[in-house]
């Protein structure tokens, strides 16, 4: 086919690729999206794997997606509906073998009284912790939709952006400036220990700070990841999370419908094997089926490793090849989606509690979480992993038959490379069974409700979505890989050493999570180079 | 101990809000279900008619349920040293059986809260405030021989306020209550249990607060209302209390200021000077938390200050922005609390004003939005700085009070 009819080609119909595609198409370009799989969405999908059950196969909750993008691209007109969820349970095994649980509630006083059962001091300290996280969010949030400045550049725009950053930083006040510097370098364990004394509350909060990152709760730099998960909001409630009705695939389908409505085209089963580059300029792509697609302007939603692996190294500076090969992915997360014949009960969660409709956690302490990381280092899945469990069907009636449920289980840690050898079907099943065992230890009737599970090791995530080593963020979210270091210094403004080739995936600022900001920022940079404005 | 009512026994997720130890006693007086949550408790914005509840305090006797107020007991060998470090007033000068109004700050000299300190005994104090802050109290007590306990649920309290309050207490048998001076407390007994009575309140009128173990709440309430029946005693809600405290010129946390522990924007925290509370800060008593920052702050002129203003009209200036001119060209302040005072027949407000306007020598205008028959109207009225308290009757200080 001829592709002269397109001004820009986007590689990958993940949420960021689709966001970039929408903005470019709406700016008047003719845009084609090429997707390797037969379905769109990348890691933002809801594909049925069992009877009438629909899973959010990879990403599973909604909060970080930038509201300005959703509004501009009219995602709510194209069917996106976001329902906040309430609740959350930290299940506690007491030393005497009995069980209890610490619930989280939307009502401040319910929350306070619940924590006061365990520690009156922590009930009070938790408020201060939340306030301090909100203060950090206020600093970082406006940076999400901005292109990071190049700190070595003397271009007016970079200098202005650095000044903006400096102004915001100084605007926090002396005490918070000092706190911020500490916050970005410390471990989530040490950070929480400064506020809280109760193990259950600390492990409830800390687990989220290791998500998608091969670091432990006591590894420096993990406190930031806590913030990365707190800076979203649902209808102005900072830090709140919700479900996309119908599963996360409805984010992708709303983006897709918005894109198609503005005149864009999507081709599935069209994976790129190689970029065609001549004299430092991109000329097109060779597809996996051998077909050649011509293009002068290409925006890659693939992660930085896959993007650059598809370019002949001869066309790239040696240091770029080197830096990209050292960009850390280190897959560390697994995902298990389970169909259930009914709602399972959990030890310690009282009858009638609404807390099961939020995130359910079973890790008992920071020490247990750190040991879970030790297993990853040794090339094993964690004996006692951090599990982020949600039952979306408690809130969303569209995902499972009446009275039935499905559970999304995010697993930290699960290695990309096993010490025992390559991932195979037997090991994959053993991993899945281990997770069901872990849950069953806290849910006596879980096994009896079990119907089906979809197991996703880091290897599966890589094979299915193309995320290198199965890293859900397209590269770890540590300070050395954020802002003007993401993905590599000098190319943190969505451009590449190849003229006409841009990046819009989560490997770029501000990183992963279903946020859409990399896609929107990349589109803005493309349009800037074309001398066009972006739709606000 | 949580009061033993049916609602209080329900799981937290079914009923997050608690009923106070007096709730069962007065619930038959609730006419219009104007509930209001305060500090995790069910309280009333008004029981029947907030205007009449207000006048009860200025005319007869109004009773306010104080149970949700946060109370901490602080005792131990270092209790006086610790309290003196915690708050801005000089606690060493404070005698036992006295109460003092004070603020306490963080190390930046920003106000954490204002409240009252009761000196129950030489080494025993009680701190009363509106916001929970056990974490700060424990952290700031490291190195001091003190024990700090929250007693909010264990102590039940009623504010008994108004010109006839003393008569009613005497009729209940609290002989000697009339000799209590303002901010003095005394220990009495009723039907075999202890009742601590302090001559304190949040209304700017003659009044007392009664403090007991929560288990005796109903007995005290019945005795009080039996004694007050023929004097026109009535329960009052927070709407009436808010009118009363504005007339008294008393500030309220989360209205006039936010605790520096809760502010997210760095310029929202306030010093005691900005709140107009210089008089509760003793810069000569030695070190206290925030003193260094306040010494530094004193060297600069105050940028803004909370003052009382009078608006030349008869509609409350709620939330009004204040300007330097009738054309509203430059904002110089804002109203935090506004009231048409039924006792003074004046239109008063508490307001932040920038320098030099808070000195009261320059004229200023309030921009007021009025919702009249479903249509918004914008009005601009001149206003003037006026001394606080707006209302301070002689009976508030008279000891013994007039026997009516």
PDB file of N, CA and C in Angstrom, chain B residues 93-175:
ATOM      1  N   UNK B  93       3.882  31.280  85.439  1.00  0.00           N
ATOM      2  CA  UNK B  93       3.132  32.274  86.216  1.00  0.00           C
ATOM      3  C   UNK B  93       1.721  31.806  86.532  1.00  0.00           C
ATOM      4  N   UNK B  94       1.353  30.677  85.953  1.00  0.00           N
ATOM      5  CA  UNK B  94      -0.033  30.238  86.056  1.00  0.00           C
ATOM      6  C   UNK B  94      -0.216  29.417  87.330  1.00  0.00           C
ATOM      7  N   UNK B  95      -1.208  29.799  88.150  1.00  0.00           N
ATOM      8  CA  UNK B  95      -1.451  29.072  89.395  1.00  0.00           C
ATOM      9  C   UNK B  95      -2.334  27.854  89.111  1.00  0.00           C
ATOM     10  N   UNK B  96      -2.274  26.850  89.998  1.00  0.00           N
ATOM     11  CA  UNK B  96      -3.232  25.743  89.880  1.00  0.00           C
ATOM     12  C   UNK B  96      -4.662  26.284  89.990  1.00  0.00           C
ATOM     13  N   UNK B  97      -5.589  25.568  89.396  1.00  0.00           N
ATOM     14  CA  UNK B  97      -7.006  25.956  89.354  1.00  0.00           C
ATOM     15  C   UNK B  97      -7.223  27.242  88.562  1.00  0.00           C
ATOM     16  N   UNK B  98      -6.333  27.463  87.583  1.00  0.00           N
ATOM     17  CA  UNK B  98      -6.523  28.578  86.667  1.00  0.00           C
ATOM     18  C   UNK B  98      -6.562  28.038  85.236  1.00  0.00           C
ATOM     19  N   UNK B  99      -7.161  28.820  84.367  1.00  0.00           N
ATOM     20  CA  UNK B  99      -7.255  28.461  82.952  1.00  0.00           C
ATOM     21  C   UNK B  99      -6.652  29.614  82.157  1.00  0.00           C
ATOM     22  N   UNK B 100      -5.995  29.326  81.062  1.00  0.00           N
ATOM     23  CA  UNK B 100      -5.483  30.414  80.238  1.00  0.00           C
ATOM     24  C   UNK B 100      -5.727  30.114  78.764  1.00  0.00           C
ATOM     25  N   UNK B 101      -5.980  31.181  78.022  1.00  0.00           N
ATOM     26  CA  UNK B 101      -6.145  31.061  76.569  1.00  0.00           C
ATOM     27  C   UNK B 101      -4.786  31.304  75.930  1.00  0.00           C
ATOM     28  N   UNK B 102      -4.404  30.476  74.988  1.00  0.00           N
ATOM     29  CA  UNK B 102      -3.074  30.628  74.397  1.00  0.00           C
ATOM     30  C   UNK B 102      -3.062  30.081  72.968  1.00  0.00           C
ATOM     31  N   UNK B 103      -1.941  30.277  72.294  1.00  0.00           N
ATOM     32  CA  UNK B 103      -1.698  29.575  71.030  1.00  0.00           C
ATOM     33  C   UNK B 103      -0.440  28.743  71.202  1.00  0.00           C
ATOM     34  N   UNK B 104      -0.212  27.819  70.290  1.00  0.00           N
ATOM     35  CA  UNK B 104       1.055  27.120  70.235  1.00  0.00           C
ATOM     36  C   UNK B 104       1.495  27.040  68.785  1.00  0.00           C
ATOM     37  N   UNK B 105       2.804  27.086  68.603  1.00  0.00           N
ATOM     38  CA  UNK B 105       3.368  27.258  67.264  1.00  0.00           C
ATOM     39  C   UNK B 105       4.314  26.121  66.916  1.00  0.00           C
ATOM     40  N   UNK B 106       4.646  26.029  65.629  1.00  0.00           N
ATOM     41  CA  UNK B 106       5.745  25.153  65.229  1.00  0.00           C
ATOM     42  C   UNK B 106       7.035  25.983  65.254  1.00  0.00           C
ATOM     43  N   UNK B 107       8.139  25.397  64.856  1.00  0.00           N
ATOM     44  CA  UNK B 107       9.411  26.111  64.964  1.00  0.00           C
ATOM     45  C   UNK B 107       9.510  27.300  64.019  1.00  0.00           C
ATOM     46  N   UNK B 108       8.639  27.350  63.007  1.00  0.00           N
ATOM     47  CA  UNK B 108       8.616  28.519  62.119  1.00  0.00           C
ATOM     48  C   UNK B 108       7.804  29.668  62.699  1.00  0.00           C
ATOM     49  N   UNK B 109       7.299  29.489  63.905  1.00  0.00           N
ATOM     50  CA  UNK B 109       6.477  30.535  64.506  1.00  0.00           C
ATOM     51  C   UNK B 109       5.070  30.590  63.924  1.00  0.00           C
ATOM     52  N   UNK B 110       4.688  29.530  63.217  1.00  0.00           N
ATOM     53  CA  UNK B 110       3.333  29.470  62.659  1.00  0.00           C
ATOM     54  C   UNK B 110       2.394  28.755  63.625  1.00  0.00           C
ATOM     55  N   UNK B 111       1.177  29.267  63.696  1.00  0.00           N
ATOM     56  CA  UNK B 111       0.244  28.779  64.709  1.00  0.00           C
ATOM     57  C   UNK B 111      -0.249  27.377  64.353  1.00  0.00           C
ATOM     58  N   UNK B 112      -0.078  26.464  65.316  1.00  0.00           N
ATOM     59  CA  UNK B 112      -0.651  25.118  65.181  1.00  0.00           C
ATOM     60  C   UNK B 112      -2.129  25.199  65.529  1.00  0.00           C
ATOM     61  N   UNK B 113      -2.419  25.805  66.686  1.00  0.00           N
ATOM     62  CA  UNK B 113      -3.816  26.026  67.071  1.00  0.00           C
ATOM     63  C   UNK B 113      -3.890  27.000  68.221  1.00  0.00           C
ATOM     64  N   UNK B 114      -5.089  27.472  68.483  1.00  0.00           N
ATOM     65  CA  UNK B 114      -5.340  28.211  69.710  1.00  0.00           C
ATOM     66  C   UNK B 114      -6.275  27.361  70.563  1.00  0.00           C
ATOM     67  N   UNK B 115      -6.218  27.578  71.877  1.00  0.00           N
ATOM     68  CA  UNK B 115      -7.049  26.783  72.767  1.00  0.00           C
ATOM     69  C   UNK B 115      -6.812  27.194  74.193  1.00  0.00           C
ATOM     70  N   UNK B 116      -7.284  26.362  75.115  1.00  0.00           N
ATOM     71  CA  UNK B 116      -7.132  26.716  76.524  1.00  0.00           C
ATOM     72  C   UNK B 116      -6.311  25.664  77.251  1.00  0.00           C
ATOM     73  N   UNK B 117      -5.530  26.142  78.223  1.00  0.00           N
ATOM     74  CA  UNK B 117      -4.761  25.267  79.095  1.00  0.00           C
ATOM     75  C   UNK B 117      -5.363  25.363  80.488  1.00  0.00           C
ATOM     76  N   UNK B 118      -5.723  24.230  81.058  1.00  0.00           N
ATOM     77  CA  UNK B 118      -6.231  24.160  82.436  1.00  0.00           C
ATOM     78  C   UNK B 118      -5.086  23.649  83.310  1.00  0.00           C
ATOM     79  N   UNK B 119      -4.792  24.372  84.399  1.00  0.00           N
ATOM     80  CA  UNK B 119      -3.824  23.808  85.336  1.00  0.00           C
ATOM     81  C   UNK B 119      -4.628  23.161  86.460  1.00  0.00           C
ATOM     82  N   UNK B 120      -4.758  21.831  86.399  1.00  0.00           N
ATOM     83  CA  UNK B 120      -5.600  21.107  87.341  1.00  0.00           C
ATOM     84  C   UNK B 120      -4.898  20.981  88.687  1.00  0.00           C
ATOM     85  N   UNK B 121      -3.581  20.851  88.644  1.00  0.00           N
ATOM     86  CA  UNK B 121      -2.757  20.704  89.849  1.00  0.00           C
ATOM     87  C   UNK B 121      -1.341  21.138  89.451  1.00  0.00           C
ATOM     88  N   UNK B 122      -0.414  21.288  90.420  1.00  0.00           N
ATOM     89  CA  UNK B 122       0.921  21.768  90.040  1.00  0.00           C
ATOM     90  C   UNK B 122       1.557  20.983  88.885  1.00  0.00           C
ATOM     91  N   UNK B 123       1.373  19.673  88.832  1.00  0.00           N
ATOM     92  CA  UNK B 123       2.003  18.890  87.762  1.00  0.00           C
ATOM     93  C   UNK B 123       0.970  18.259  86.831  1.00  0.00           C
ATOM     94  N   UNK B 124      -0.245  18.839  86.788  1.00  0.00           N
ATOM     95  CA  UNK B 124      -1.282  18.279  85.912  1.00  0.00           C
ATOM     96  C   UNK B 124      -1.951  19.377  85.096  1.00  0.00           C
ATOM     97  N   UNK B 125      -1.961  19.175  83.792  1.00  0.00           N
ATOM     98  CA  UNK B 125      -2.560  20.157  82.898  1.00  0.00           C
ATOM     99  C   UNK B 125      -3.570  19.465  81.984  1.00  0.00           C
ATOM    100  N   UNK B 126      -4.503  20.259  81.468  1.00  0.00           N
ATOM    101  CA  UNK B 126      -5.379  19.764  80.405  1.00  0.00           C
ATOM    102  C   UNK B 126      -5.361  20.779  79.277  1.00  0.00           C
ATOM    103  N   UNK B 127      -5.142  20.270  78.056  1.00  0.00           N
ATOM    104  CA  UNK B 127      -5.117  21.130  76.870  1.00  0.00           C
ATOM    105  C   UNK B 127      -6.398  20.872  76.088  1.00  0.00           C
ATOM    106  N   UNK B 128      -7.158  21.945  75.832  1.00  0.00           N
ATOM    107  CA  UNK B 128      -8.406  21.810  75.074  1.00  0.00           C
ATOM    108  C   UNK B 128      -8.273  22.516  73.729  1.00  0.00           C
ATOM    109  N   UNK B 129      -8.620  21.808  72.670  1.00  0.00           N
ATOM    110  CA  UNK B 129      -8.447  22.386  71.336  1.00  0.00           C
ATOM    111  C   UNK B 129      -9.455  21.736  70.389  1.00  0.00           C
ATOM    112  N   UNK B 130      -9.409  22.099  69.122  1.00  0.00           N
ATOM    113  CA  UNK B 130     -10.398  21.591  68.171  1.00  0.00           C
ATOM    114  C   UNK B 130      -9.842  20.523  67.242  1.00  0.00           C
ATOM    115  N   UNK B 131      -8.527  20.477  67.088  1.00  0.00           N
ATOM    116  CA  UNK B 131      -7.922  19.539  66.143  1.00  0.00           C
ATOM    117  C   UNK B 131      -7.084  18.506  66.893  1.00  0.00           C
ATOM    118  N   UNK B 132      -7.104  17.293  66.403  1.00  0.00           N
ATOM    119  CA  UNK B 132      -6.282  16.249  67.011  1.00  0.00           C
ATOM    120  C   UNK B 132      -4.810  16.493  66.692  1.00  0.00           C
ATOM    121  N   UNK B 133      -3.942  16.309  67.665  1.00  0.00           N
ATOM    122  CA  UNK B 133      -2.523  16.589  67.449  1.00  0.00           C
ATOM    123  C   UNK B 133      -1.624  15.782  68.376  1.00  0.00           C
ATOM    124  N   UNK B 134      -2.019  14.556  68.659  1.00  0.00           N
ATOM    125  CA  UNK B 134      -1.245  13.732  69.589  1.00  0.00           C
ATOM    126  C   UNK B 134       0.179  13.501  69.076  1.00  0.00           C
ATOM    127  N   UNK B 135       0.325  13.411  67.748  1.00  0.00           N
ATOM    128  CA  UNK B 135       1.657  13.144  67.211  1.00  0.00           C
ATOM    129  C   UNK B 135       2.617  14.275  67.599  1.00  0.00           C
ATOM    130  N   UNK B 136       2.145  15.527  67.422  1.00  0.00           N
ATOM    131  CA  UNK B 136       3.003  16.674  67.749  1.00  0.00           C
ATOM    132  C   UNK B 136       3.280  16.732  69.247  1.00  0.00           C
ATOM    133  N   UNK B 137       2.247  16.488  70.055  1.00  0.00           N
ATOM    134  CA  UNK B 137       2.441  16.552  71.508  1.00  0.00           C
ATOM    135  C   UNK B 137       3.468  15.509  71.942  1.00  0.00           C
ATOM    136  N   UNK B 138       3.384  14.320  71.396  1.00  0.00           N
ATOM    137  CA  UNK B 138       4.337  13.269  71.781  1.00  0.00           C
ATOM    138  C   UNK B 138       5.733  13.607  71.263  1.00  0.00           C
ATOM    139  N   UNK B 139       5.819  14.047  70.006  1.00  0.00           N
ATOM    140  CA  UNK B 139       7.136  14.339  69.439  1.00  0.00           C
ATOM    141  C   UNK B 139       7.810  15.497  70.173  1.00  0.00           C
ATOM    142  N   UNK B 140       7.012  16.508  70.539  1.00  0.00           N
ATOM    143  CA  UNK B 140       7.621  17.677  71.173  1.00  0.00           C
ATOM    144  C   UNK B 140       7.893  17.422  72.650  1.00  0.00           C
ATOM    145  N   UNK B 141       7.475  16.265  73.172  1.00  0.00           N
ATOM    146  CA  UNK B 141       7.720  15.982  74.594  1.00  0.00           C
ATOM    147  C   UNK B 141       8.910  15.053  74.807  1.00  0.00           C
ATOM    148  N   UNK B 142       9.611  14.729  73.712  1.00  0.00           N
ATOM    149  CA  UNK B 142      10.782  13.852  73.853  1.00  0.00           C
ATOM    150  C   UNK B 142      11.795  14.553  74.763  1.00  0.00           C
ATOM    151  N   UNK B 143      12.254  13.861  75.775  1.00  0.00           N
ATOM    152  CA  UNK B 143      13.208  14.446  76.715  1.00  0.00           C
ATOM    153  C   UNK B 143      12.553  15.045  77.948  1.00  0.00           C
ATOM    154  N   UNK B 144      11.225  15.031  78.012  1.00  0.00           N
ATOM    155  CA  UNK B 144      10.517  15.575  79.176  1.00  0.00           C
ATOM    156  C   UNK B 144       9.818  14.440  79.904  1.00  0.00           C
ATOM    157  N   UNK B 145       9.828  14.519  81.234  1.00  0.00           N
ATOM    158  CA  UNK B 145       9.155  13.501  82.037  1.00  0.00           C
ATOM    159  C   UNK B 145       7.674  13.852  82.130  1.00  0.00           C
ATOM    160  N   UNK B 146       6.940  13.531  81.070  1.00  0.00           N
ATOM    161  CA  UNK B 146       5.504  13.813  81.054  1.00  0.00           C
ATOM    162  C   UNK B 146       4.763  12.628  80.437  1.00  0.00           C
ATOM    163  N   UNK B 147       3.519  12.481  80.847  1.00  0.00           N
ATOM    164  CA  UNK B 147       2.644  11.481  80.235  1.00  0.00           C
ATOM    165  C   UNK B 147       1.505  12.247  79.559  1.00  0.00           C
ATOM    166  N   UNK B 148       1.282  11.990  78.272  1.00  0.00           N
ATOM    167  CA  UNK B 148       0.256  12.719  77.523  1.00  0.00           C
ATOM    168  C   UNK B 148      -0.805  11.729  77.054  1.00  0.00           C
ATOM    169  N   UNK B 149      -2.034  11.984  77.406  1.00  0.00           N
ATOM    170  CA  UNK B 149      -3.131  11.069  77.069  1.00  0.00           C
ATOM    171  C   UNK B 149      -4.303  11.861  76.509  1.00  0.00           C
ATOM    172  N   UNK B 150      -4.880  11.339  75.445  1.00  0.00           N
ATOM    173  CA  UNK B 150      -6.108  11.966  74.962  1.00  0.00           C
ATOM    174  C   UNK B 150      -7.271  11.484  75.820  1.00  0.00           C
ATOM    175  N   UNK B 151      -8.075  12.419  76.344  1.00  0.00           N
ATOM    176  CA  UNK B 151      -9.194  12.054  77.219  1.00  0.00           C
ATOM    177  C   UNK B 151     -10.533  12.527  76.651  1.00  0.00           C
ATOM    178  N   UNK B 152     -10.538  12.815  75.343  1.00  0.00           N
ATOM    179  CA  UNK B 152     -11.747  13.364  74.712  1.00  0.00           C
ATOM    180  C   UNK B 152     -12.983  12.522  75.020  1.00  0.00           C
ATOM    181  N   UNK B 153     -12.855  11.206  74.905  1.00  0.00           N
ATOM    182  CA  UNK B 153     -14.023  10.338  75.094  1.00  0.00           C
ATOM    183  C   UNK B 153     -14.362  10.114  76.561  1.00  0.00           C
ATOM    184  N   UNK B 154     -13.392  10.347  77.436  1.00  0.00           N
ATOM    185  CA  UNK B 154     -13.601  10.033  78.850  1.00  0.00           C
ATOM    186  C   UNK B 154     -14.259  11.175  79.608  1.00  0.00           C
ATOM    187  N   UNK B 155     -14.057  12.396  79.134  1.00  0.00           N
ATOM    188  CA  UNK B 155     -14.584  13.574  79.831  1.00  0.00           C
ATOM    189  C   UNK B 155     -15.770  14.118  79.041  1.00  0.00           C
ATOM    190  N   UNK B 156     -16.859  14.339  79.728  1.00  0.00           N
ATOM    191  CA  UNK B 156     -18.009  14.994  79.091  1.00  0.00           C
ATOM    192  C   UNK B 156     -18.056  16.430  79.596  1.00  0.00           C
ATOM    193  N   UNK B 157     -18.441  17.349  78.713  1.00  0.00           N
ATOM    194  CA  UNK B 157     -18.441  18.757  79.118  1.00  0.00           C
ATOM    195  C   UNK B 157     -19.621  19.499  78.511  1.00  0.00           C
ATOM    196  N   UNK B 158     -20.154  20.436  79.290  1.00  0.00           N
ATOM    197  CA  UNK B 158     -21.232  21.319  78.826  1.00  0.00           C
ATOM    198  C   UNK B 158     -20.819  22.761  79.080  1.00  0.00           C
ATOM    199  N   UNK B 159     -21.069  23.626  78.096  1.00  0.00           N
ATOM    200  CA  UNK B 159     -20.893  25.049  78.324  1.00  0.00           C
ATOM    201  C   UNK B 159     -22.250  25.604  78.758  1.00  0.00           C
ATOM    202  N   UNK B 160     -22.283  26.259  79.917  1.00  0.00           N
ATOM    203  CA  UNK B 160     -23.521  26.832  80.453  1.00  0.00           C
ATOM    204  C   UNK B 160     -23.302  28.344  80.476  1.00  0.00           C
ATOM    205  N   UNK B 161     -23.936  29.052  79.522  1.00  0.00           N
ATOM    206  CA  UNK B 161     -23.558  30.428  79.266  1.00  0.00           C
ATOM    207  C   UNK B 161     -24.758  31.365  79.299  1.00  0.00           C
ATOM    208  N   UNK B 162     -24.533  32.564  79.820  1.00  0.00           N
ATOM    209  CA  UNK B 162     -25.589  33.560  79.811  1.00  0.00           C
ATOM    210  C   UNK B 162     -25.754  34.217  81.168  1.00  0.00           C
ATOM    211  N   UNK B 163     -26.507  35.323  81.212  1.00  0.00           N
ATOM    212  CA  UNK B 163     -26.595  36.108  82.448  1.00  0.00           C
ATOM    213  C   UNK B 163     -27.184  35.358  83.640  1.00  0.00           C
ATOM    214  N   UNK B 164     -27.934  34.275  83.389  1.00  0.00           N
ATOM    215  CA  UNK B 164     -28.555  33.560  84.509  1.00  0.00           C
ATOM    216  C   UNK B 164     -27.809  32.263  84.818  1.00  0.00           C
ATOM    217  N   UNK B 165     -26.699  32.022  84.115  1.00  0.00           N
ATOM    218  CA  UNK B 165     -25.989  30.749  84.277  1.00  0.00           C
ATOM    219  C   UNK B 165     -25.577  30.517  85.729  1.00  0.00           C
ATOM    220  N   UNK B 166     -25.101  31.578  86.396  1.00  0.00           N
ATOM    221  CA  UNK B 166     -24.616  31.399  87.764  1.00  0.00           C
ATOM    222  C   UNK B 166     -25.779  31.030  88.705  1.00  0.00           C
ATOM    223  N   UNK B 167     -26.919  31.682  88.518  1.00  0.00           N
ATOM    224  CA  UNK B 167     -28.085  31.371  89.347  1.00  0.00           C
ATOM    225  C   UNK B 167     -28.472  29.905  89.233  1.00  0.00           C
ATOM    226  N   UNK B 168     -28.440  29.401  88.002  1.00  0.00           N
ATOM    227  CA  UNK B 168     -28.845  28.007  87.779  1.00  0.00           C
ATOM    228  C   UNK B 168     -27.873  27.059  88.473  1.00  0.00           C
ATOM    229  N   UNK B 169     -26.582  27.350  88.345  1.00  0.00           N
ATOM    230  CA  UNK B 169     -25.586  26.473  88.974  1.00  0.00           C
ATOM    231  C   UNK B 169     -25.732  26.502  90.492  1.00  0.00           C
ATOM    232  N   UNK B 170     -26.029  27.686  91.035  1.00  0.00           N
ATOM    233  CA  UNK B 170     -26.232  27.769  92.482  1.00  0.00           C
ATOM    234  C   UNK B 170     -27.459  26.940  92.887  1.00  0.00           C
ATOM    235  N   UNK B 171     -28.498  27.047  92.062  1.00  0.00           N
ATOM    236  CA  UNK B 171     -29.720  26.292  92.362  1.00  0.00           C
ATOM    237  C   UNK B 171     -29.471  24.783  92.319  1.00  0.00           C
ATOM    238  N   UNK B 172     -28.476  24.368  91.484  1.00  0.00           N
ATOM    239  CA  UNK B 172     -28.139  22.938  91.424  1.00  0.00           C
ATOM    240  C   UNK B 172     -27.389  22.494  92.678  1.00  0.00           C
ATOM    241  N   UNK B 173     -26.973  23.479  93.473  1.00  0.00           N
ATOM    242  CA  UNK B 173     -26.273  23.130  94.699  1.00  0.00           C
ATOM    243  C   UNK B 173     -24.773  23.363  94.652  1.00  0.00           C
ATOM    244  N   UNK B 174     -24.292  23.998  93.591  1.00  0.00           N
ATOM    245  CA  UNK B 174     -22.852  24.258  93.509  1.00  0.00           C
ATOM    246  C   UNK B 174     -22.534  25.536  94.302  1.00  0.00           C
ATOM    247  N   UNK B 175     -22.610  25.426  95.597  1.00  0.00           N
ATOM    248  CA  UNK B 175     -22.393  26.585  96.460  1.00  0.00           C
ATOM    249  C   UNK B 175     -20.941  27.052  96.333  1.00  0.00           C
TER     250      UNK B 175
END
